[in-house]
Amino acid sequence: MTPVSPAKLGVETLKGVGPSIQALLQKLDIHNLEDLLLHLPLRYEDRTQIRPLGSVQPGEPCLFMGRVVEASIAFGRRRSLVVTLEDETGFLTLRFFHFSNRQKMAFREGRILRGYGEGRFTGSRIEVAHPEYQLFDTVPEEEEGELTPVYPTTKGLGQKQWRRLLKQVCQHDWPESYADLIFLHRPPPHTKPEEIDRAREVVALDELTAYYLVMKHRARERLTHAARPLPRGPQLGRELLKNLGFQLTGAQKRVVTEVLTDLEKNVPMLRLVQGDVGSGKTVVAAFAAIRAAEHKRQTAIMAPTEILAEQHYVNFSNWLSPLGIQTVLLTGGLSAADRRDRLAQIESGSALVAIGTHALFQDKVAFNDLALAVIDEQHRFGVYQRMALRGKGFEPHQLIMTATPIPRTLTMALYADMDLSVIDELPKGRKPIDTRVMAPSQRPQLLEWLSHLLATSEQAYWVCTLIEPSDDIDAASATEVFEELSMCLKPARVGLLHGRMSTSEKADTMAAFKRHDLDVLVSTTVIEVGVDVPNATAMIIENPERLGLAQLHQLRGRVGRGSADSHCVLLHGGKLSSNGKARLKVMRDSTDGFFIAEQDLKLRGPGEILGARQTGDQDFRVADLAVHQALVPKAVERGNDLMDNDPAKVAALLRAWTPGTSETLAV
Ligand code: ADP
Ligand code: MG
């Protein structure tokens, strides 16, 4: 018989864990011994080398050893015990604010003290306050040093407690498959950093594999759900093609076909359409909505902001009303009567397309017969699947659109629950956006150039990272820049847009810019996603060093939408770090969203790229995609192999890494 694994023993079975510690652990989602094992050290303190006293540095914790020269009480602002150590290289002062008489008496001259702590420069010398220490009468035998783990923690749980807990956990009789985890908690003496990295990789691969398995499972489960198929109808789509005024790109045609093919099936579609900014995702959604409308069935379109919802409304009503399809817009600013009226049209089914922000759809919107949910700019949304949009025993088809380029290596595992379409081609005639990096000293030239540009009847965005000036952050604010530009760009008409304005103010300003009643729009990053004004040809971004590359790419994508030459100026605040310089160089040299995303991953980590996936409920505990990217394809291969050949291992991985889901996943 195999011994029972300690994995699922509760934390309360450990010595020293009472209700209060149990509650603290629970806050970190740690319930059993396996959870504790998966709570890996953030880093290690090197206690393998004894630092000569003369070279103890402030701010670097270290192990030290010396002879006690003196121990005396100092009466400063607070009474303290001061102990002086010496070795061949110099002296070191230790200071204790809390001490007992017995403790003081033990620091007899000539005894040997071995301690661990962090030095602090006090103006005249380096002091270590409250070190951990041991005293010896003679020089102790050299002890094997160790790497001492430092754990991520929460208030009320100290490092010593973590070490005590994990020591107990590691003493249990664990199956061999836990060897790497145990190694990471208790690296043997003289472990090299590479060995730690390797063990972390093994664990990260497990985690990524488990994640992939869950995604695969979701994909399979979806196939058991029912949706009502939307077969080819009277081909109203052809009408739209005639009216569009442009030809679809090859990529758009391909993706439209992929989407319409999904809609003809009796399982719910879950398709992610990735396409760089300006690649024309909106019109793809329009063809899907038309297919639903041909069956007198409804489409909900969710946008991340009201501005975008309005813009979609303008596009969809232009495209769909000639086909006899009615579109309604739901916004926060509606009067009660208007709102009631529009909700009634949705409920009766007279409106076949409803557009609004995600928040609005979460409040109860009753559809007559919802067939399709389109979610624009998914990375702003978080969990997209748990929508209150079910009805009549069938699930709506879902189309998710994102301009966030996710490297293929990541999507194949992290988005394995969805089908993927990529619009990898921009409409013809788009010119590359000329991008420059400018220093604060070049501001006057920039303003001069801009006033010439505006005189040719083109428009510009000027984006700031702050709304109002801040004492803490040294960056230009939208309100200041608005004042400045209103003055120096006269007679140009300057508008201001930011998140603290009311919905209707924002909409009015945006509409004025679209109508070209404004020449320059000074804005915060609220215009980031999807806004489309083809006559705007310049994008100036202040303090681009404060934004992620993905965000910069999104912002830059607001221009270059017409046929005129477009420009982007990255006006930094001076004093760039070398990483900051490298990031702006990436922006200057490339307009390829996928390339930029890869560089972002290299230079910064994947938080921005994966958005909700990274920070939401699917956060990784060990895997760090900036470090472990190369493991992702391996996780896919291994996951597929395990599904075919080792269901027990699949079950074990799911149990360990996705508690809660594992019970419901039939393997
Ligand atoms: P995104 O993919 O960023 O959401 P949009 O759907 O907003 O892009 O499209 C950007 C602009 O390009 C819109 O003005 C749209 O009408 C236009 N557009 C879309 N497809 C084409 C095309 N094939 N040819 C020319 N213009 C297009
Ligand atoms: Mg868009």
XYZ file of C-alpha atoms and ligand atoms in Angstrom:
695
model
C 0.000 0.000 0.000
C 1.271 3.477 -0.789
C 1.521 5.713 2.246
C -1.046 8.495 2.432
C 0.413 11.677 0.996
C 0.505 14.529 3.507
C -0.581 16.921 0.757
C -4.124 17.453 1.933
C -3.452 17.526 5.671
C -4.750 20.799 7.055
C -2.294 23.430 8.245
C -3.765 23.120 11.726
C -2.034 19.740 12.042
C 1.291 21.569 12.323
C 2.808 22.481 15.659
C 2.350 26.141 16.452
C -0.587 26.692 14.138
C -3.614 27.847 16.092
C -6.722 29.595 14.843
C -5.023 32.969 14.392
C -2.156 31.681 12.236
C -4.577 29.472 10.389
C -6.634 32.557 9.574
C -3.565 34.427 8.337
C -2.603 31.509 6.118
C -6.122 31.310 4.814
C -5.830 34.899 3.670
C -2.987 33.727 1.436
C -5.158 30.874 0.217
C -3.068 28.349 2.105
C -5.175 25.613 3.640
C -3.171 22.424 3.567
C 0.418 21.247 3.589
C 0.622 21.142 -0.171
C -0.442 24.790 -0.362
C 2.380 25.560 2.043
C 4.861 23.682 -0.128
C 3.707 25.697 -3.111
C 4.348 28.906 -1.207
C 7.869 29.277 -2.518
C 10.584 31.594 -1.227
C 10.890 34.946 -2.941
C 14.642 34.821 -2.550
C 17.348 33.440 -0.295
C 19.725 35.028 2.127
C 23.212 33.839 1.627
C 24.466 32.543 4.935
C 27.199 30.522 3.354
C 29.991 33.106 3.593
C 31.319 34.813 6.673
C 31.890 38.470 5.828
C 35.050 40.053 7.350
C 33.946 42.785 9.757
C 35.855 45.429 7.834
C 33.788 44.818 4.710
C 30.257 44.693 6.100
C 28.232 46.984 3.838
C 25.089 48.910 4.718
C 21.936 47.451 3.228
C 23.393 43.995 2.563
C 22.411 41.349 5.089
C 25.343 39.069 5.844
C 26.834 36.515 8.155
C 29.678 37.805 10.349
C 31.878 36.586 13.196
C 34.172 38.341 15.685
C 35.510 38.581 19.227
C 33.484 40.564 21.746
C 35.543 43.585 22.780
C 33.035 45.427 24.848
C 29.360 45.460 25.813
C 27.959 48.574 27.399
C 24.723 50.435 27.843
C 24.301 53.667 25.946
C 21.876 56.286 27.204
C 20.767 58.139 24.131
C 17.251 59.004 23.153
C 16.539 55.382 23.960
C 18.527 53.155 26.231
C 20.364 50.549 24.234
C 22.957 47.840 24.578
C 25.983 48.355 22.349
C 28.302 45.454 21.624
C 31.589 45.894 19.791
C 33.154 43.033 17.828
C 36.571 42.827 16.272
C 38.461 40.622 13.860
C 41.687 41.054 11.867
C 39.957 43.375 9.420
C 38.222 45.798 11.755
C 35.343 46.435 14.132
C 31.567 46.117 13.992
C 28.975 47.610 16.331
C 25.814 45.738 17.265
C 22.924 47.531 18.934
C 20.010 46.102 20.916
C 17.104 48.216 22.100
C 15.359 45.356 23.805
C 17.615 43.269 25.988
C 17.721 41.532 29.326
C 20.398 41.765 31.949
C 21.235 38.129 31.385
C 21.707 38.812 27.703
C 24.061 41.680 28.499
C 26.087 39.546 30.912
C 26.608 36.884 28.240
C 28.594 39.278 26.010
C 31.803 38.681 27.932
C 35.004 40.092 26.492
C 36.839 37.536 24.387
C 33.835 35.378 23.530
C 33.142 34.683 19.886
C 29.913 35.895 18.324
C 28.525 34.627 15.048
C 25.607 36.693 13.778
C 23.441 37.514 10.816
C 21.942 40.879 10.054
C 21.894 43.972 7.920
C 24.267 46.893 8.479
C 23.071 50.475 8.586
C 25.253 53.550 8.243
C 24.709 55.799 11.256
C 26.825 58.751 10.184
C 30.104 57.646 11.676
C 30.098 53.865 11.405
C 28.163 50.813 10.370
C 25.847 49.290 12.944
C 23.768 46.162 12.937
C 20.596 46.444 14.987
C 19.127 43.293 16.510
C 21.108 40.671 14.604
C 20.367 37.003 14.977
C 23.393 35.639 16.866
C 25.038 32.797 18.780
C 27.901 33.067 21.296
C 30.801 30.620 21.656
C 33.681 30.375 24.112
C 36.102 29.297 21.404
C 36.045 29.723 17.662
C 33.325 27.293 16.530
C 33.980 24.589 13.986
C 33.145 25.830 10.566
C 29.481 25.087 10.093
C 28.063 24.266 6.746
C 26.427 27.422 5.568
C 23.021 27.473 4.008
C 20.757 29.529 1.820
C 18.027 30.747 4.092
C 14.678 31.200 2.349
C 12.813 34.492 2.545
C 9.070 34.091 2.019
C 6.437 36.391 0.652
C 4.287 37.115 3.641
C 1.451 39.033 5.165
C 1.288 41.194 8.265
C 1.493 39.075 11.386
C 3.585 36.252 9.945
C 7.344 36.620 10.348
C 10.120 34.895 8.429
C 11.002 32.761 11.428
C 7.448 31.462 11.536
C 7.488 30.628 7.855
C 10.773 28.784 8.254
C 9.459 26.853 11.225
C 6.287 25.890 9.367
C 8.072 24.825 6.215
C 10.655 22.886 8.193
C 7.853 20.823 9.696
C 6.148 20.427 6.327
C 9.347 19.220 4.677
C 9.885 16.642 7.424
C 6.789 14.739 6.339
C 7.183 11.733 4.137
C 6.523 13.235 0.699
C 6.261 11.307 -2.545
C 9.194 11.680 -4.921
C 7.267 14.076 -7.184
C 7.600 16.770 -4.511
C 11.404 16.611 -4.414
C 11.925 19.886 -6.283
C 9.558 21.787 -4.039
C 11.273 20.488 -0.949
C 14.630 21.355 -2.444
C 13.449 24.932 -2.958
C 12.436 25.275 0.679
C 15.537 23.619 2.064
C 18.359 23.955 -0.407
C 21.253 21.882 0.899
C 24.524 23.621 1.812
C 26.484 24.986 -1.159
C 23.524 24.979 -3.516
C 24.291 27.107 -6.557
C 21.854 29.713 -7.874
C 21.543 27.723 -11.119
C 20.292 24.747 -9.163
C 17.597 26.901 -7.581
C 16.608 28.220 -11.006
C 16.440 24.715 -12.404
C 14.192 23.483 -9.600
C 11.925 26.493 -10.027
C 11.710 25.676 -13.714
C 10.564 22.159 -12.992
C 7.867 23.490 -10.698
C 6.877 26.269 -13.117
C 6.522 23.700 -15.880
C 4.113 21.779 -13.658
C 2.109 24.880 -13.028
C 1.950 25.872 -16.693
C 1.026 22.329 -17.634
C -1.798 22.355 -15.103
C -3.003 25.668 -16.478
C -2.960 24.314 -19.999
C -4.876 21.225 -18.887
C -7.570 23.376 -17.330
C -7.848 25.460 -20.495
C -8.050 22.323 -22.623
C -10.675 20.956 -20.339
C -12.731 24.122 -20.673
C -12.435 23.874 -24.425
C -13.706 20.296 -24.365
C -16.456 21.152 -21.961
C -17.673 23.921 -24.194
C -18.268 21.350 -26.901
C -20.855 19.729 -24.655
C -22.796 22.983 -24.304
C -25.585 23.903 -26.642
C -25.980 26.994 -28.756
C -28.482 27.621 -31.496
C -26.822 27.493 -34.879
C -27.010 30.472 -37.207
C -26.887 29.001 -40.695
C -26.398 31.082 -43.807
C -29.454 33.295 -44.383
C -30.505 35.874 -46.940
C -26.902 37.128 -47.228
C -27.430 40.649 -45.996
C -23.671 40.678 -45.495
C -23.265 41.187 -49.230
C -25.227 44.412 -48.948
C -22.824 45.635 -46.302
C -19.843 44.743 -48.490
C -21.296 46.897 -51.267
C -21.928 49.847 -48.944
C -18.670 49.802 -47.015
C -16.655 52.020 -49.302
C -13.577 49.840 -48.949
C -12.486 46.303 -49.746
C -11.917 43.912 -46.890
C -8.316 42.855 -46.494
C -7.497 39.212 -47.096
C -7.063 38.738 -43.368
C -10.446 40.286 -42.615
C -12.126 37.995 -45.168
C -10.469 34.971 -43.647
C -11.495 35.905 -40.124
C -15.074 36.723 -41.149
C -15.290 33.247 -42.676
C -13.876 31.656 -39.522
C -16.427 33.464 -37.395
C -19.413 32.720 -39.630
C -18.426 29.054 -39.788
C -18.423 28.914 -35.990
C -21.852 30.498 -35.880
C -23.265 27.731 -38.042
C -22.473 25.169 -35.347
C -24.673 24.089 -32.477
C -21.957 24.598 -29.865
C -21.216 28.051 -28.535
C -18.435 29.883 -30.327
C -15.647 31.253 -28.155
C -13.290 32.978 -30.510
C -10.591 35.505 -29.809
C -9.853 37.840 -32.687
C -6.448 39.383 -32.353
C -5.594 42.226 -34.638
C -3.280 45.126 -34.310
C -4.765 48.564 -33.758
C -6.382 49.763 -36.958
C -6.510 46.317 -38.527
C -10.291 46.612 -38.810
C -11.784 44.305 -36.206
C -15.042 46.210 -35.827
C -16.353 45.364 -39.257
C -15.720 41.665 -38.599
C -18.092 41.913 -35.658
C -20.622 43.633 -37.886
C -20.745 40.633 -40.226
C -21.367 38.355 -37.256
C -24.159 40.620 -35.961
C -25.742 40.611 -39.413
C -25.760 36.812 -39.439
C -27.645 36.795 -36.124
C -30.017 39.493 -37.344
C -30.853 37.440 -40.433
C -32.439 35.013 -37.972
C -34.130 37.866 -36.073
C -31.790 37.122 -33.203
C -29.859 39.611 -31.131
C -26.283 40.738 -30.625
C -24.830 42.480 -27.572
C -21.696 44.524 -28.153
C -19.661 45.425 -25.134
C -17.014 48.112 -25.201
C -14.592 49.007 -22.427
C -15.481 52.713 -22.402
C -18.487 54.856 -23.211
C -16.528 56.702 -25.875
C -15.922 53.456 -27.685
C -19.499 52.338 -27.242
C -20.658 55.550 -28.913
C -18.182 55.119 -31.728
C -19.365 51.575 -32.311
C -22.913 52.805 -32.270
C -22.164 55.314 -35.033
C -20.447 52.636 -37.139
C -23.007 49.920 -36.575
C -25.980 52.121 -37.240
C -24.358 53.399 -40.450
C -23.654 49.867 -41.566
C -26.808 48.132 -40.353
C -29.709 50.552 -40.672
C -29.642 50.394 -44.525
C -30.192 46.643 -44.043
C -33.205 47.269 -41.841
C -31.425 46.213 -38.660
C -32.004 48.439 -35.660
C -29.188 49.262 -33.259
C -29.578 50.827 -29.808
C -27.002 52.400 -27.562
C -27.066 52.101 -23.788
C -24.970 54.624 -21.896
C -24.811 55.844 -18.334
C -25.945 59.303 -19.312
C -29.429 58.380 -20.570
C -32.515 59.881 -19.008
C -34.671 57.409 -17.146
C -37.317 57.558 -19.847
C -34.819 56.977 -22.673
C -33.253 54.141 -20.828
C -36.588 52.459 -20.202
C -37.491 52.921 -23.810
C -34.290 51.356 -25.123
C -34.442 48.484 -22.669
C -37.971 47.841 -23.874
C -36.752 47.677 -27.479
C -34.148 45.141 -26.466
C -36.654 43.129 -24.507
C -39.230 43.087 -27.296
C -36.594 42.243 -29.892
C -37.298 45.253 -32.098
C -33.672 46.280 -31.573
C -31.440 43.493 -32.828
C -28.109 45.011 -31.849
C -27.462 46.559 -28.421
C -24.242 48.412 -27.713
C -22.960 49.574 -24.351
C -20.207 49.291 -21.828
C -19.538 46.081 -20.053
C -20.807 47.553 -16.794
C -24.159 48.323 -18.366
C -24.661 44.790 -19.511
C -23.889 43.478 -16.091
C -26.899 45.303 -14.768
C -29.864 43.344 -15.863
C -30.532 43.753 -19.536
C -33.257 41.374 -20.686
C -32.873 40.245 -24.267
C -35.636 38.860 -26.354
C -33.337 36.324 -27.978
C -29.621 36.840 -27.549
C -27.508 34.921 -30.035
C -24.150 36.621 -29.919
C -22.035 38.588 -27.462
C -19.186 40.646 -28.865
C -16.619 41.795 -26.361
C -14.314 44.486 -27.654
C -10.840 44.985 -26.244
C -10.953 42.018 -23.953
C -7.819 42.873 -21.991
C -9.712 45.618 -20.222
C -12.391 43.286 -19.009
C -11.036 40.572 -16.835
C -13.122 37.520 -16.656
C -15.180 37.508 -19.774
C -16.836 34.177 -19.467
C -18.892 34.653 -16.380
C -21.408 36.882 -18.015
C -25.007 37.097 -17.005
C -26.025 36.638 -20.586
C -27.523 33.200 -20.658
C -31.034 32.489 -21.689
C -33.444 29.858 -22.898
C -31.099 26.995 -22.084
C -28.742 27.993 -24.850
C -25.535 29.890 -24.591
C -24.808 32.845 -26.781
C -21.875 32.649 -29.143
C -18.986 34.810 -28.009
C -16.604 36.858 -30.051
C -13.779 38.550 -28.195
C -11.646 41.155 -29.893
C -8.314 42.408 -28.724
C -5.607 44.647 -30.093
C -3.246 43.394 -27.437
C -0.746 41.306 -29.306
C -0.080 38.134 -27.425
C 2.914 36.179 -28.657
C 1.921 32.927 -30.242
C 4.035 30.941 -27.798
C 1.803 32.183 -25.011
C -1.590 31.973 -26.673
C -1.217 28.302 -27.502
C -1.253 27.455 -23.822
C -2.876 30.330 -22.035
C -5.766 30.727 -24.433
C -6.172 27.070 -25.236
C -9.826 27.287 -24.203
C -10.599 29.559 -27.139
C -10.292 29.446 -30.858
C -8.009 32.053 -32.241
C -8.168 34.273 -35.313
C -5.486 36.744 -36.224
C -5.966 39.747 -38.504
C -2.355 40.042 -39.514
C -2.687 42.609 -42.248
C -3.475 46.311 -42.178
C -5.837 47.899 -44.714
C -4.042 49.043 -47.852
C -2.675 52.532 -48.094
C -1.792 52.854 -44.448
C 1.562 54.504 -44.088
C 3.989 53.639 -41.349
C 3.852 56.089 -38.480
C 7.019 58.146 -38.260
C 8.030 57.914 -34.601
C 10.513 60.177 -32.826
C 11.857 60.370 -29.327
C 12.257 63.927 -28.041
C 13.824 65.423 -24.942
C 12.224 68.214 -22.875
C 14.627 70.721 -24.425
C 13.047 70.133 -27.849
C 9.602 71.229 -26.750
C 9.718 74.618 -28.517
C 10.586 72.999 -31.874
C 7.840 70.446 -31.329
C 5.259 73.163 -30.717
C 6.351 75.013 -33.819
C 6.117 71.886 -35.937
C 2.697 71.145 -34.496
C 1.272 74.554 -35.318
C 2.386 74.079 -38.945
C 0.707 70.702 -39.039
C -2.545 72.078 -37.655
C -2.443 74.871 -40.229
C -2.677 72.197 -42.937
C -6.004 71.175 -41.418
C -4.802 67.963 -39.813
C -5.499 67.121 -36.177
C -3.419 65.948 -33.236
C -3.683 64.131 -29.947
C -1.526 65.135 -27.009
C -1.570 62.530 -24.272
C -0.486 63.063 -20.659
C -0.211 60.493 -17.912
C -1.705 62.739 -15.215
C -4.942 64.717 -15.051
C -3.689 67.401 -12.687
C -0.215 68.365 -11.489
C 1.008 66.129 -8.706
C 3.433 66.792 -5.862
C 4.654 63.234 -5.913
C 4.992 62.507 -9.582
C 7.158 64.545 -11.873
C 5.172 64.423 -15.090
C 3.170 66.793 -17.248
C -0.543 66.917 -16.524
C -3.382 67.219 -19.008
C -4.809 70.365 -17.411
C -1.446 72.164 -17.513
C -0.740 71.127 -21.076
C -4.248 72.155 -22.081
C -3.539 75.683 -20.751
C -0.155 75.743 -22.412
C -1.365 74.626 -25.832
C -4.429 76.845 -25.756
C -1.986 79.757 -25.382
C 0.863 78.853 -27.699
C -0.985 77.168 -30.531
C -3.469 79.993 -31.127
C -5.655 80.149 -33.181
C -5.863 76.338 -33.012
C -8.835 75.021 -31.052
C -7.731 72.829 -28.166
C -9.947 70.410 -26.241
C -9.449 68.517 -23.002
C -10.538 64.975 -22.228
C -9.966 63.010 -19.057
C -11.519 60.395 -16.837
C -12.825 62.809 -14.231
C -15.139 64.502 -16.691
C -18.764 63.434 -16.838
C -19.810 60.934 -19.460
C -21.648 63.536 -21.489
C -18.753 66.016 -21.314
C -16.405 63.312 -22.565
C -18.764 62.319 -25.348
C -19.272 65.954 -26.411
C -15.538 66.616 -26.514
C -14.857 63.453 -28.454
C -17.639 64.241 -30.899
C -16.281 67.783 -31.379
C -12.851 66.347 -32.172
C -14.362 63.919 -34.649
C -16.283 66.730 -36.345
C -13.034 68.706 -36.503
C -14.455 71.424 -34.283
C -11.272 70.864 -32.294
C -7.759 70.710 -33.733
C -5.912 69.278 -30.780
C -7.215 66.929 -28.154
C -5.264 66.990 -24.908
C -6.145 63.818 -23.134
C -5.196 61.265 -20.567
C -4.903 57.658 -21.653
C -8.714 57.356 -21.730
C -8.477 57.604 -25.517
C -6.247 54.590 -25.514
C -8.452 51.965 -26.999
C -10.151 51.907 -30.346
C -10.917 55.573 -30.923
C -10.985 56.288 -34.630
C -10.485 59.759 -36.148
C -8.768 59.290 -39.525
C -7.951 62.998 -39.889
C -5.809 62.941 -36.751
C -2.235 62.472 -37.935
C -0.103 63.355 -34.929
C 0.150 61.704 -31.552
C 2.316 63.352 -28.934
C 2.827 61.320 -25.788
C 4.292 63.072 -22.757
C 6.266 61.009 -20.272
C 6.074 57.840 -22.342
C 8.540 56.372 -19.852
C 5.599 56.035 -17.460
C 3.619 53.765 -19.775
C 3.983 50.166 -20.869
C 4.996 49.384 -24.428
C 1.685 47.749 -25.180
C -0.097 50.880 -24.035
C 2.176 53.122 -26.075
C 1.513 50.991 -29.103
C -2.233 51.292 -28.510
C -1.992 55.044 -28.210
C 0.124 55.397 -31.309
C -2.449 53.329 -33.161
C -4.899 56.237 -32.845
C -3.056 57.863 -35.770
C -2.108 56.433 -39.131
C -5.725 55.580 -39.866
C -6.111 57.769 -42.919
C -3.996 58.003 -46.037
C -1.890 61.016 -44.923
C 1.552 60.674 -43.333
C 1.323 60.242 -39.586
C 3.649 61.054 -36.742
C 4.180 59.988 -33.189
C 6.374 61.960 -30.801
C 7.507 60.403 -27.556
C 8.303 63.424 -25.434
C 10.072 62.055 -22.410
C 10.735 63.867 -19.157
C 14.551 63.647 -19.263
C 16.602 61.383 -17.010
C 15.742 58.076 -18.670
C 16.995 54.804 -17.220
C 18.825 52.526 -19.622
C 15.813 50.236 -19.668
C 13.631 53.293 -20.338
C 15.840 54.227 -23.284
C 15.700 50.702 -24.647
C 11.915 50.689 -24.441
C 11.507 53.974 -26.300
C 13.948 52.730 -28.924
C 11.711 49.699 -29.490
C 8.798 52.056 -30.109
C 10.830 54.229 -32.451
C 12.100 51.327 -34.503
C 8.995 49.177 -34.824
C 5.287 49.502 -35.452
C 4.716 45.758 -35.327
C 2.508 45.025 -32.338
C 3.684 41.452 -31.991
C 7.346 42.420 -32.043
C 6.674 45.153 -29.500
C 4.840 42.723 -27.259
C 7.777 40.347 -27.339
C 10.181 43.126 -26.480
C 7.866 44.250 -23.700
C 7.961 40.770 -22.289
C 11.748 40.862 -22.381
C 12.148 44.327 -20.956
C 9.395 44.387 -18.437
C 7.501 41.178 -17.885
C 4.153 40.132 -19.183
C 1.702 41.885 -16.867
C 0.497 44.334 -19.457
C 0.289 41.801 -22.222
C -1.790 39.279 -20.444
C -3.856 41.823 -18.610
C -6.547 40.109 -16.650
C -5.122 36.691 -17.246
C -2.055 37.618 -15.278
C -3.530 39.632 -12.501
C -6.970 38.118 -12.240
C -8.073 34.854 -10.823
C -5.566 32.910 -12.889
C -2.424 34.421 -11.488
C 0.528 32.098 -11.522
C 2.042 31.175 -8.230
C 5.476 30.143 -9.410
C 5.732 30.593 -13.146
C 6.951 33.994 -14.242
C 6.370 34.439 -17.937
C 9.177 36.951 -18.251
C 11.547 34.190 -17.140
C 9.750 31.014 -18.098
C 8.370 31.898 -21.511
C 10.279 29.106 -23.166
C 8.506 26.587 -20.943
C 5.111 27.374 -22.416
C 5.452 25.242 -25.562
C 6.909 22.483 -23.411
C 3.885 22.663 -21.127
C 1.619 22.244 -24.141
C 3.521 19.239 -25.407
C 3.662 17.660 -21.992
C 0.003 18.388 -21.287
C -1.044 16.706 -24.524
C 1.155 13.741 -23.780
C -0.194 13.353 -20.241
C -3.791 13.577 -21.403
C -3.132 10.663 -23.727
C -0.977 8.536 -21.484
C -1.093 9.415 -17.818
C -4.494 10.395 -16.454
C -3.260 9.884 -12.888
C -0.578 12.518 -13.368
C -3.129 14.857 -14.956
C -5.327 14.443 -11.901
C -2.403 15.039 -9.552
C -1.327 18.209 -11.335
C -4.840 19.585 -11.299
C -5.297 18.723 -7.648
C -2.110 20.517 -6.712
C -2.418 23.604 -8.848
C -6.083 24.294 -9.343
C -7.861 23.418 -6.144
C -11.571 23.882 -6.555
C -11.581 23.207 -10.261
C -10.062 19.758 -9.950
C -13.139 18.232 -8.369
C -15.285 19.327 -11.254
C -12.851 18.269 -13.941
C -13.600 14.763 -14.984
C -10.356 13.399 -16.309
P -9.451 48.123 -34.811
O -9.008 46.802 -35.327
O -8.332 48.883 -34.178
O -10.674 48.038 -33.950
P -11.241 49.560 -36.536
O -12.206 48.474 -36.709
O -11.600 50.672 -35.625
O -9.821 48.977 -36.086
O -10.854 50.105 -37.972
C -9.993 51.210 -38.122
C -10.414 52.042 -39.312
O -10.131 51.346 -40.519
C -11.887 52.335 -39.366
O -12.047 53.662 -39.830
C -12.427 51.347 -40.353
O -13.609 51.771 -40.961
C -11.296 51.257 -41.331
N -11.195 50.004 -42.058
C -11.492 48.773 -41.600
N -11.236 47.846 -42.532
C -10.748 48.508 -43.610
C -10.312 48.107 -44.917
N -10.293 46.838 -45.256
N -9.882 49.077 -45.743
C -9.876 50.374 -45.389
N -10.290 50.807 -44.188
C -10.720 49.896 -43.296
Mg -11.361 48.475 -32.119
